[in-house]
Coordinates of C-alpha atoms in Angstrom, one line a residue:
M1 CA -22.7 6.1 3.7
P2 CA -19.3 7.9 4.1
T3 CA -16.3 5.9 5.2
L4 CA -14.5 6.7 8.4
D5 CA -11.6 8.2 6.4
A6 CA -14.0 10.4 4.5
A7 CA -15.7 11.5 7.7
F8 CA -12.2 12.3 9.1
A9 CA -11.4 14.4 6.1
L10 CA -14.7 16.2 6.1
G11 CA -14.5 17.0 9.9
S12 CA -11.0 18.3 9.5
Q13 CA -12.0 20.5 6.5
L14 CA -15.0 21.9 8.4
A15 CA -12.7 22.8 11.4
V16 CA -10.2 24.5 9.1
L17 CA -13.0 26.5 7.6
G18 CA -14.0 27.6 11.1
W19 CA -10.4 28.6 12.0
L20 CA -10.1 30.6 8.8
S21 CA -13.2 32.5 9.7
L22 CA -11.7 33.4 13.1
I23 CA -8.4 34.6 11.6
L24 CA -9.6 36.3 8.4
L25 CA -13.2 37.4 9.2
P26 CA -13.1 38.2 13.0
R27 CA -15.9 40.8 12.8
W28 CA -17.5 40.4 9.4
R29 CA -21.3 40.4 10.0
G30 CA -21.2 37.7 12.6
V31 CA -19.9 35.0 10.1
S32 CA -17.1 33.8 12.3
E33 CA -19.3 33.7 15.4
L34 CA -21.9 31.7 13.4
L35 CA -19.4 29.3 11.9
A36 CA -16.8 28.8 14.6
G37 CA -19.0 29.5 17.6
T38 CA -22.1 27.5 16.7
A39 CA -22.6 25.8 13.3
I40 CA -19.3 23.9 12.9
P41 CA -18.8 22.8 16.5
A42 CA -22.4 21.7 16.6
T43 CA -21.9 19.6 13.4
L44 CA -18.7 18.1 14.7
S45 CA -20.5 17.3 18.0
L46 CA -23.3 15.7 16.1
G47 CA -20.8 13.4 14.4
Y48 CA -19.3 12.6 17.7
F49 CA -22.7 11.7 19.2
V50 CA -23.5 9.3 16.3
L51 CA -20.1 7.6 16.6
I52 CA -20.5 7.1 20.3
A53 CA -24.1 5.9 20.0
V54 CA -23.2 3.3 17.3
Y55 CA -19.8 2.1 18.5
W56 CA -19.4 2.6 22.2
H57 CA -21.1 -0.7 23.1
E58 CA -18.2 -2.6 21.6
A59 CA -15.5 -0.5 23.2
K60 CA -12.6 -2.1 25.0
G61 CA -10.6 -0.2 27.5
G62 CA -11.8 2.9 29.3
F63 CA -10.5 5.9 31.2
S64 CA -9.2 4.3 34.3
S65 CA -5.5 4.4 33.2
L66 CA -3.4 5.5 30.4
D67 CA -3.1 1.9 29.1
A68 CA -6.9 1.7 29.2
V69 CA -7.3 4.9 27.1
A70 CA -4.8 3.5 24.6
T71 CA -6.8 0.3 24.3
L72 CA -10.0 2.4 23.8
F73 CA -8.5 4.2 20.9
D74 CA -7.5 1.0 19.2
S75 CA -11.0 1.2 17.8
K76 CA -10.9 3.3 14.7
P77 CA -14.4 4.6 15.0
L78 CA -13.7 5.7 18.6
L79 CA -10.4 7.2 17.5
L80 CA -12.4 9.3 15.0
A81 CA -14.8 10.3 17.7
G82 CA -11.9 11.5 19.8
W83 CA -10.6 13.5 16.9
L84 CA -14.0 15.1 16.3
H85 CA -14.1 15.9 20.1
Y86 CA -10.7 17.6 19.8
L87 CA -11.8 19.6 16.7
A88 CA -15.1 20.7 18.2
F89 CA -13.8 21.8 21.5
D90 CA -10.6 23.5 20.2
L91 CA -12.6 25.5 17.7
F92 CA -15.1 26.5 20.4
L93 CA -12.2 27.6 22.5
G94 CA -10.7 29.5 19.6
N95 CA -14.0 31.4 19.2
W96 CA -14.2 32.1 23.0
I97 CA -10.6 33.5 22.8
L98 CA -11.5 35.7 19.9
R99 CA -14.6 37.1 21.6
R100 CA -12.7 37.8 24.9
A101 CA -9.9 39.5 23.0
Q102 CA -12.4 41.7 21.3
E103 CA -14.0 42.6 24.6
E104 CA -10.5 43.5 25.9
A105 CA -9.8 45.6 22.7
I106 CA -6.7 43.5 22.0
P107 CA -5.6 44.2 18.4
H108 CA -6.4 41.3 16.2
W109 CA -2.9 40.9 14.8
Q110 CA -1.6 40.3 18.3
N111 CA -4.2 37.6 18.8
V112 CA -3.6 35.8 15.6
P113 CA -0.5 33.9 16.9
V114 CA -2.6 32.8 19.9
L115 CA -5.3 31.5 17.6
L116 CA -2.8 29.6 15.5
A117 CA -1.3 28.1 18.7
T118 CA -4.8 27.1 19.8
F119 CA -5.5 25.5 16.4
L120 CA -2.3 23.5 16.6
F121 CA -1.9 22.8 20.3
G122 CA -5.2 23.7 22.0
P123 CA -4.3 24.2 25.7
I124 CA -1.0 25.9 24.7
G125 CA -3.0 28.5 22.9
Y126 CA -5.2 29.0 25.9
L127 CA -2.2 29.6 28.1
A128 CA -0.8 32.0 25.5
F129 CA -4.1 34.0 25.6
L130 CA -4.0 34.2 29.4
I131 CA -0.4 35.6 29.2
L132 CA -1.4 38.1 26.4
R133 CA -4.5 39.2 28.2
A134 CA -2.7 39.7 31.5
S135 CA 0.1 41.6 29.7
I136 CA -2.5 43.9 28.0
R137 CA -4.3 44.5 31.3
T138 CA -1.0 45.2 33.1
S139 CA 0.1 47.7 30.5
R140 CA -3.3 49.6 30.3
N141 CA -4.6 49.7 33.9
D142 CA -1.8 51.3 35.9
R143 CA -1.3 48.0 37.7
I144 CA 2.5 48.6 37.7
A145 CA 2.0 51.9 39.5
R146 CA -0.3 50.3 42.0
L147 CA 2.2 47.5 42.6
Q148 CA 5.0 50.1 43.2
A149 CA 2.8 51.8 45.7
H150 CA 3.4 48.9 48.1
L151 CA 7.2 48.8 47.6
P152 CA 9.9 50.6 49.7
A153 CA 10.1 54.4 49.2
W154 CA 13.2 54.3 47.0
L155 CA 11.5 51.8 44.6
R156 CA 8.4 53.9 44.5
A157 CA 10.5 56.8 43.1
L158 CA 11.3 54.7 40.0
E159 CA 9.0 54.9 37.0
L160 CA 8.5 51.8 34.9
D161 CA 7.2 51.8 31.4
P162 CA 4.0 49.6 31.7
R163 CA 4.3 48.0 28.3
L164 CA 7.9 46.9 28.6
T165 CA 7.2 45.8 32.2
A166 CA 4.3 43.7 31.0
A167 CA 6.5 42.2 28.4
G168 CA 9.1 41.3 31.0
L169 CA 6.6 39.7 33.2
A170 CA 5.1 37.8 30.3
M171 CA 8.6 36.5 29.5
L172 CA 9.0 35.6 33.1
A173 CA 5.7 33.6 33.0
L174 CA 7.1 31.7 30.0
M175 CA 10.0 30.5 32.1
L176 CA 7.7 28.4 34.2
P177 CA 6.8 25.8 31.5
T178 CA 10.3 25.9 30.2
A179 CA 11.6 25.1 33.7
L180 CA 9.1 22.3 34.1
A181 CA 10.3 20.9 30.8
Y182 CA 13.9 21.2 32.0
A183 CA 13.0 19.3 35.1
I184 CA 11.4 16.3 33.4
D185 CA 13.1 16.0 30.0
Q186 CA 16.2 13.9 30.2
R187 CA 17.4 14.6 26.7
L188 CA 20.7 16.2 26.2
F189 CA 22.1 18.4 23.4
Q190 CA 25.9 18.9 23.3
D191 CA 26.1 17.5 26.9
T192 CA 23.5 19.8 28.4
S193 CA 19.8 19.7 28.8
V194 CA 17.9 20.6 25.6
W195 CA 16.0 23.2 27.6
T196 CA 19.0 25.1 28.9
K197 CA 19.3 27.5 26.0
P198 CA 15.7 28.6 25.9
L199 CA 15.7 29.0 29.7
K200 CA 18.8 31.2 29.5
F201 CA 17.4 33.3 26.7
E202 CA 14.1 33.8 28.5
A203 CA 16.0 34.9 31.7
S204 CA 18.2 37.3 29.7
L205 CA 15.2 38.9 27.9
V206 CA 13.3 39.3 31.2
L207 CA 16.3 41.3 32.5
Y208 CA 16.6 43.2 29.2
F209 CA 12.9 44.2 29.0
L210 CA 12.8 45.3 32.6
T211 CA 16.0 47.4 32.2
L212 CA 14.5 49.1 29.2
A213 CA 11.3 49.6 31.2
L214 CA 13.3 51.6 33.7
A215 CA 15.2 53.6 31.1
L216 CA 12.4 54.6 28.7
P217 CA 10.5 56.8 31.1
L218 CA 13.7 58.8 31.6
T219 CA 13.5 60.0 28.0
S220 CA 11.2 62.8 26.9
K221 CA 7.5 62.4 25.9
A222 CA 8.5 63.7 22.4
F223 CA 11.0 60.9 22.0
Q224 CA 8.7 58.2 23.3
A225 CA 6.0 59.3 20.8
S226 CA 8.5 59.3 17.9
R227 CA 9.3 56.4 15.6
L228 CA 12.5 55.7 17.5
G229 CA 10.6 55.7 20.8
R230 CA 8.1 53.3 19.5
Y231 CA 10.9 51.1 18.2
A232 CA 12.2 50.8 21.7
F233 CA 9.1 48.7 22.4
W234 CA 7.9 47.1 19.3
G235 CA 11.3 46.6 17.7
V236 CA 12.5 44.8 20.7
V237 CA 9.6 42.9 22.2
V238 CA 8.2 41.4 19.0
P239 CA 11.5 39.9 17.8
G240 CA 12.3 38.9 21.4
F241 CA 9.2 36.7 21.7
L242 CA 9.7 35.3 18.2
E243 CA 13.3 34.4 19.1
V244 CA 12.2 32.5 22.2
A245 CA 9.5 30.7 20.3
Y246 CA 12.0 29.6 17.7
I247 CA 14.7 28.5 20.2
G248 CA 12.0 26.7 22.2
W249 CA 10.8 24.9 19.1
R250 CA 14.3 23.7 18.3
A251 CA 14.8 22.6 21.9
S252 CA 11.6 20.5 21.7
R253 CA 13.2 18.7 18.8
A254 CA 16.6 18.4 20.4
E255 CA 18.1 20.4 17.5
A256 CA 20.5 23.3 17.3
S257 CA 18.9 26.8 17.0
H258 CA 22.2 28.5 16.3
Y259 CA 24.4 27.7 13.4
N260 CA 21.8 25.3 12.0
V261 CA 22.0 25.6 8.2
A262 CA 21.6 22.0 7.2
T263 CA 18.8 22.8 4.7
W264 CA 17.6 26.0 3.0
L265 CA 14.7 26.3 5.5
D266 CA 17.1 25.9 8.4
A267 CA 19.4 28.6 6.9
T268 CA 16.5 30.9 6.3
L269 CA 15.2 30.5 9.9
Y270 CA 18.7 31.0 11.3
G271 CA 19.1 34.1 9.2
A272 CA 15.8 35.5 10.4
M273 CA 16.8 34.8 14.0
G274 CA 20.0 36.8 13.3
I275 CA 18.0 39.7 12.1
G276 CA 15.8 39.5 15.2
A277 CA 18.9 39.5 17.4
V278 CA 20.2 42.7 15.7
M279 CA 16.8 44.4 16.1
I280 CA 16.8 43.6 19.8
T281 CA 20.3 44.8 20.3
L282 CA 19.6 48.0 18.4
G283 CA 17.0 48.9 20.9
S284 CA 19.7 49.7 23.5
G285 CA 21.3 52.1 21.0
V286 CA 18.0 53.8 20.3
L287 CA 17.5 54.3 24.1
A288 CA 21.1 55.6 24.4
Y289 CA 20.1 58.3 21.9
G290 CA 16.9 59.1 23.8
L291 CA 18.7 59.4 27.1
A292 CA 21.4 61.7 25.6
R293 CA 18.9 64.2 24.1
R294 CA 18.6 67.5 25.8
D295 CA 14.9 67.0 26.5
A296 CA 15.5 63.9 28.5
T297 CA 14.8 63.8 32.3
P298 CA 17.4 65.8 34.2
L299 CA 19.7 63.6 36.1
A300 CA 23.0 63.8 38.0
P301 CA 25.8 63.8 35.4
A302 CA 27.3 60.5 36.6
L303 CA 23.9 58.8 36.4
R304 CA 23.0 60.3 33.0
W305 CA 26.3 59.4 31.3
S306 CA 26.5 56.0 32.9
L307 CA 23.1 55.3 31.3
V308 CA 24.0 56.7 27.9
I309 CA 27.4 55.0 27.8
G310 CA 26.1 51.7 29.1
F311 CA 23.2 51.5 26.6
A312 CA 25.5 52.6 23.8
L313 CA 28.2 50.1 24.6
T314 CA 25.6 47.3 24.8
C315 CA 24.6 48.2 21.3
I316 CA 28.1 48.5 19.9
L317 CA 29.8 45.6 21.8
G318 CA 26.7 43.4 21.5
L319 CA 26.7 43.8 17.7
V320 CA 30.5 43.4 17.3
S321 CA 30.6 40.2 19.4
G322 CA 27.4 38.9 17.8
A323 CA 28.9 39.4 14.4
A324 CA 32.0 37.5 15.5
L325 CA 29.8 34.6 16.8
S326 CA 27.9 34.5 13.6
G327 CA 30.9 34.7 11.3
N328 CA 32.8 32.0 13.3
G329 CA 30.0 29.5 13.0
S330 CA 30.4 28.3 16.6
H331 CA 30.8 29.6 20.1
F332 CA 34.2 28.0 20.3
V333 CA 37.5 28.9 18.6
G334 CA 39.9 26.0 18.4
T335 CA 39.6 22.2 18.7
V336 CA 37.2 21.3 21.5
P337 CA 38.9 18.7 23.8
A338 CA 36.9 15.9 25.2
G339 CA 35.3 16.7 28.5
H340 CA 37.0 20.2 28.7
A341 CA 36.5 22.2 31.8
T342 CA 33.9 25.0 31.8
L343 CA 33.0 27.9 34.1
P344 CA 30.2 26.8 36.4
L345 CA 26.8 28.2 35.6
F346 CA 27.9 30.1 32.5
G347 CA 29.4 27.0 30.7
W348 CA 32.2 29.1 29.2
S349 CA 35.2 27.0 28.1
L350 CA 38.3 27.1 30.3
A351 CA 40.4 25.4 27.7
I352 CA 39.8 27.1 24.3
G353 CA 38.5 30.4 22.9
D354 CA 34.8 31.0 23.8
L355 CA 33.1 34.0 22.1
R356 CA 30.3 34.0 24.5
V357 CA 32.4 35.7 27.2
A358 CA 32.7 39.0 25.2
H359 CA 29.1 38.7 24.0
F360 CA 27.8 38.4 27.6
L361 CA 29.9 41.4 28.8
G362 CA 28.8 43.4 25.8
L363 CA 25.1 42.7 26.3
H364 CA 25.2 43.5 30.0
A365 CA 27.0 46.8 29.8
L366 CA 23.6 48.5 30.1
Q367 CA 23.1 47.1 33.6
I368 CA 26.7 47.1 34.9
I369 CA 27.8 50.6 33.9
P370 CA 24.7 52.3 35.2
A371 CA 25.0 50.3 38.4
F372 CA 28.5 51.7 38.8
G373 CA 27.3 55.2 38.0
L374 CA 24.6 55.0 40.7
L375 CA 27.2 53.8 43.2
V376 CA 29.6 56.7 42.3
W377 CA 26.8 59.2 42.6
L378 CA 25.7 57.8 46.0
V379 CA 29.2 57.9 47.3
T380 CA 30.6 61.2 46.0
H381 CA 27.7 63.5 44.9
Q382 CA 30.4 65.4 43.0
P383 CA 29.5 65.9 39.3
R384 CA 33.0 66.2 37.9
L385 CA 34.5 63.4 39.9
G386 CA 31.5 61.2 39.3
T387 CA 31.6 61.8 35.5
A388 CA 35.3 61.1 35.3
A389 CA 34.9 57.9 37.3
V390 CA 32.1 56.7 35.0
G391 CA 34.3 57.6 31.9
L392 CA 37.3 55.6 33.2
F393 CA 35.2 52.6 34.3
S394 CA 33.4 52.6 31.0
A395 CA 36.7 52.7 29.0
A396 CA 38.1 49.9 31.2
Y397 CA 34.9 47.8 30.7
A398 CA 35.0 48.2 27.0
A399 CA 38.7 47.3 27.0
V400 CA 38.2 44.2 29.0
T401 CA 35.3 43.1 26.7
M402 CA 37.5 43.6 23.6
M403 CA 40.3 41.8 25.3
A404 CA 38.0 38.8 25.9
L405 CA 36.9 39.0 22.3
V406 CA 40.5 39.1 20.9
A407 CA 41.5 36.3 23.2
A408 CA 38.6 34.1 22.1
L409 CA 39.4 34.8 18.4
N410 CA 42.9 33.6 19.1
A411 CA 41.6 30.4 20.7
R412 CA 42.5 31.4 24.2
P413 CA 40.0 31.0 27.1
L414 CA 38.4 33.8 29.0
F415 CA 40.6 36.9 28.8
G416 CA 43.7 35.1 27.5
L417 CA 45.5 35.5 30.9
S418 CA 46.0 31.8 31.5

């Protein structure tokens, strides 16, 4: 008769076999359907049935309260039964997710992270699948266009790239669990909630994805079909979600995501995050090129150049300020005083140099400068005057951003004016 520990090991090995079949053999002659959908969950369920039949009569505790459940699982046989219950139902759920993904024609490589999340954290994987499926449906079924049909006339005139819009909405959906964690988790890291950083990054990427979604349709079909055009989606969205996953994982452990090089693994992950950040930022430079091409959608000169310059400056200034942040090894330059004053909402230091000021301005040039270009066009409708105004504003914006960077590098707060 096998011991409880041997039964635990056997059940776990069977479950891993089922998960491997889902990930490695999703369509191979029904093997994964047989193993993960029927045979292994049924075997685990049989083991669960035997344990309940033999040991339930001596159970203490119950399901009336959390303490009662804890008492119930003081029994090792019933704890094993609970483990088999978990293995069987999570594997069954993983098989269900795979079959639904196949019905939706979701590429398997996109579904593999969902399956891994389901294997490790069950319900989290299920939520991830719901977000993935909704994103795929949104990008394929003209749902964005149908949504726009109900908006005011000036918004209906805008075209949104469905894939980037879906990515933005998916990132917005991720903000909900992060905000809930922020609300209930009392842990602090560097005097702020451990969930502040992932929440900020998610919000920033929502805005970034939706901005790209507005700009990409203004490029030509030839550009969109090119490698650079495809990079504007895949080269931005994939590292964006990986960055958020990494930052959220670090937040859950109350650990630093940035500048964390305590071990070789930490340094490797931090380096990978840096590569991802560069890839995301390069996406704006790629779109600047697409918008500057002759075959791009005809626009008023002020609008066209505000878009090209705004996206180009985000790429250049974002990379320069990002390199300064990475090379400095900290957001701050100078000795951080105890309880130093910070700018509300942003958290920028008002006492010493803070490189995040220049980085923020650099990354948001692609929204601020086009907004100015739109304003100038609406007010003047004069091509030369509008283009000149955009040029002057862009030069001033770049100068202010560099002034903030130089001030921070010299340990002076904000723009070094105080």
